[in-house]
C-alpha positions as CSV (number, residue, x, y, z in Angstrom):
1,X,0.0,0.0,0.0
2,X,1.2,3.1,-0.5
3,X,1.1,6.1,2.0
4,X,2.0,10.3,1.4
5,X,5.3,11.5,2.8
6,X,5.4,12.9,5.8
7,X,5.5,16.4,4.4
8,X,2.0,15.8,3.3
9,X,0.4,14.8,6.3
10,X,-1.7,17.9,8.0
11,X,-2.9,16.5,10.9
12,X,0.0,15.3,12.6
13,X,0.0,15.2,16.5
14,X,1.5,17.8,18.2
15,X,4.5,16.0,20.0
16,X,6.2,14.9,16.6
17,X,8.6,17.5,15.3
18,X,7.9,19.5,12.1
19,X,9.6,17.9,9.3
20,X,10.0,20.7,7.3
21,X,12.0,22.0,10.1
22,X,15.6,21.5,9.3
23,X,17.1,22.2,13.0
24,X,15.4,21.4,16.5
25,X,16.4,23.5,19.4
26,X,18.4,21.1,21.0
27,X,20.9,21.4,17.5
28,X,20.5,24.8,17.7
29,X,22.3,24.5,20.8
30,X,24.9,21.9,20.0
31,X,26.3,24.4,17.0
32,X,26.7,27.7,19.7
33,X,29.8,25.6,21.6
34,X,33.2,25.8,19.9
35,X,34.0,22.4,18.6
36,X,35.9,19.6,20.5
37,X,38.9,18.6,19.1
38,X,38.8,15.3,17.9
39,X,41.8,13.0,18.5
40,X,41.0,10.9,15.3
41,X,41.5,13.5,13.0
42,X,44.3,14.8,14.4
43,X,47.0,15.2,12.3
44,X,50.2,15.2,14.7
45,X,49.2,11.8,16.7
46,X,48.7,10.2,13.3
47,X,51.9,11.3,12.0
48,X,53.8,10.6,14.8
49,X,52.6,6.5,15.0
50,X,52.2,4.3,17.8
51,X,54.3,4.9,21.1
52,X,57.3,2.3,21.5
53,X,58.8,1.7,25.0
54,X,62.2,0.9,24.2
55,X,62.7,-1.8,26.8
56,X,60.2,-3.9,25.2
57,X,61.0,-5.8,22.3
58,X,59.5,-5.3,18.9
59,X,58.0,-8.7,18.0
60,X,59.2,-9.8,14.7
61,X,55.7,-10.4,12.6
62,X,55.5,-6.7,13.3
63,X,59.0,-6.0,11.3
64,X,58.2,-9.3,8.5
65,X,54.8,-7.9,7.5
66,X,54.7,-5.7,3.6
67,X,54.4,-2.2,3.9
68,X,50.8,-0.9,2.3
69,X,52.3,1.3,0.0
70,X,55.7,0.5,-0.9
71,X,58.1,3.6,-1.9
72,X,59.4,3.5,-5.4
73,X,62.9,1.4,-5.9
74,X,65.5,3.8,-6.4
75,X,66.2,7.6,-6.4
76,X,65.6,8.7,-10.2
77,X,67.5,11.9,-11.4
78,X,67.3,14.3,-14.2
79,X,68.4,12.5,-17.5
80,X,71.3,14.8,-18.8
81,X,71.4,14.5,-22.7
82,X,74.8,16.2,-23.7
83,X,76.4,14.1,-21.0
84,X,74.7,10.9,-22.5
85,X,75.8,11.9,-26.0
86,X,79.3,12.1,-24.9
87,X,79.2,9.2,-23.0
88,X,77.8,7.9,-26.8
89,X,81.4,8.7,-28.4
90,X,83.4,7.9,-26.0
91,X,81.4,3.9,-25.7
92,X,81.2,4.0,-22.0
93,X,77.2,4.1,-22.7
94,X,75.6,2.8,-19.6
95,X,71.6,1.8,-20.6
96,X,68.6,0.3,-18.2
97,X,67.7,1.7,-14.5
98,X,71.0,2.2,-14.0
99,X,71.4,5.0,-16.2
100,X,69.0,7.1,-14.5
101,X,69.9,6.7,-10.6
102,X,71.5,9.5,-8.7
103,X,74.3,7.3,-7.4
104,X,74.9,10.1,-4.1
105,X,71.2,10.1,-3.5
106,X,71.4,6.1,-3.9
107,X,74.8,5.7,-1.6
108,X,73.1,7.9,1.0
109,X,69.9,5.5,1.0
110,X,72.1,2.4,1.7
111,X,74.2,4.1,4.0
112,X,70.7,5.1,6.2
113,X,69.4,1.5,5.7
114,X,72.2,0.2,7.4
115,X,72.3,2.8,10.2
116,X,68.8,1.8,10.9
117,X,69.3,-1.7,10.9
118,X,71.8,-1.4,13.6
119,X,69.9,1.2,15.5
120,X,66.7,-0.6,15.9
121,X,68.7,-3.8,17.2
122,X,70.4,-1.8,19.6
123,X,67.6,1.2,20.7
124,X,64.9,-1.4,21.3
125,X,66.6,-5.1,21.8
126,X,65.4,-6.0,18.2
127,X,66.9,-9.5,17.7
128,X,67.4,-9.7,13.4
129,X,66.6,-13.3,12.1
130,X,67.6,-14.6,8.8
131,X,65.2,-12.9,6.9
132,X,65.9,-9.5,7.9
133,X,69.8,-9.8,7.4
134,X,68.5,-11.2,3.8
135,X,66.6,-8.5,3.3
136,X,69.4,-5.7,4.3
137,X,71.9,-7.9,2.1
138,X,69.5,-7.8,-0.8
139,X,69.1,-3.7,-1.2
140,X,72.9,-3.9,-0.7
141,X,73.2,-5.9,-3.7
142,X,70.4,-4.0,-5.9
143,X,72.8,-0.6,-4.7
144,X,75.5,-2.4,-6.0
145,X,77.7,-1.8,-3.4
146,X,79.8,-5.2,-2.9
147,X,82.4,-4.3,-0.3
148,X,80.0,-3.0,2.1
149,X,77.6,-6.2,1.3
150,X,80.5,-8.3,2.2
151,X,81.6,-7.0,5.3
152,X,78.0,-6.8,6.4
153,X,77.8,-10.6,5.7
154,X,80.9,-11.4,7.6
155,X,80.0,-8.9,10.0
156,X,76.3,-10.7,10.3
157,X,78.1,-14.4,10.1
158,X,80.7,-13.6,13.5
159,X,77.4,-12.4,15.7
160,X,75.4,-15.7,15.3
161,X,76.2,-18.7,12.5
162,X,72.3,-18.9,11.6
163,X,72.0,-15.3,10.3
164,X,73.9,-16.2,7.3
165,X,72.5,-19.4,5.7
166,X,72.5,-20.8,2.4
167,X,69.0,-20.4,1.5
168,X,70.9,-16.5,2.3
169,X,73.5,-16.8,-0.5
170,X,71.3,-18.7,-3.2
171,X,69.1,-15.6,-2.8
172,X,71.8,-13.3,-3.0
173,X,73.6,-15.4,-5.9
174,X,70.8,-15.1,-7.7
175,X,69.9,-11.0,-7.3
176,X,73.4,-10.6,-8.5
177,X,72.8,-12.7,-11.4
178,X,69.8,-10.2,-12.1
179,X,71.6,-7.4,-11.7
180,X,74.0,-8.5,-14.2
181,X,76.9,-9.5,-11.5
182,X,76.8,-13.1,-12.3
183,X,80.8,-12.9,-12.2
184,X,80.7,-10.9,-8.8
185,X,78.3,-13.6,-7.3
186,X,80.3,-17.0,-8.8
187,X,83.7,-15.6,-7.1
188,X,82.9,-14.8,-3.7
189,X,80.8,-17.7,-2.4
């Protein structure tokens, strides 16, 4: 069956609101005190993340799970064509990602990767595993910076013997071998 709106009704009992009415007194009210700040929407405690108390331990499937938004791969810079034509005569032409990466911006990433590698373990008791020391091992490799890679390895394989595995080197044979360093990879392990 159908029934009128509400609007149409015209005898309506007097203890029902008007609907026409768009505020009732008691809103009316509500909207003359200054607002409350609201701790959801506030930007600072959002930003700032969850409080840590550096004498507990962060537990590890906090560290091992993905990031929502993962940041992009490398620091790009500005392509600069005279220097790629002269690099074009003289054959030391250097094509892919490669090409494009601001090697200071890149150095300074790894370097800062590191540092906060070691500072978590020893701010907050952070005990790495296996997977984390791959992990740290793995952007060294994608940087491209073998020395430091290798004395983080050694460095890693001296604390405890089950930080550096060989499920470890496989993976790190075979990054090399995608980053072109098959050689690099074949003559260190």
């Amino acid at each position: 069956m159908f029934s009128p709106p509400p609007l149409l009704h015209r005898n309506r009992p007097p203890d029902r609101p008007n609907p026409r009415r768009r505020h009732s007194k008691q809103t009316s009210r509500l909207r003359s005190y200054p607002p409350q700040p609201n701790p959801h929407l506030d930007i600072r405690k959002r930003l700032s993340g969850p409080e840590i108390n550096p004498s507990t331990p962060l537990p590890v499937a906090e560290i091992h799970r993905p990031p929502e938004n993962p940041p992009p791969p490398l620091p790009i810079r500005q392509r600069n064509l005279k220097q790629e034509t002269t690099n074009r005569k003289t054959g030391s032409l250097i094509l892919g990602p490669a090409a494009h990466r601001d090697p200071k911006l890149l150095n300074l990433g790894l370097e800062k990767a590191l540092e906060f590698f070691y500072w978590v373990e020893n701010r907050f008791g952070f005990r790495h595993d296996e997977w984390t020391c791959r992990e740290v091992a793995i952007v060294l490799t994608k940087g491209n910076r073998m020395n430091l890679l290798w004395d983080f390895l050694k460095n890693m394989s001296r604390r405890r013997h089950d930080l550096v595995t060989t499920s470890t080197m496989t993976c790190l044979v075979k990054t090399l071998g995608d980053q072109g360093l098959a050689n690099e990879a074949l003559s260190r392990v």
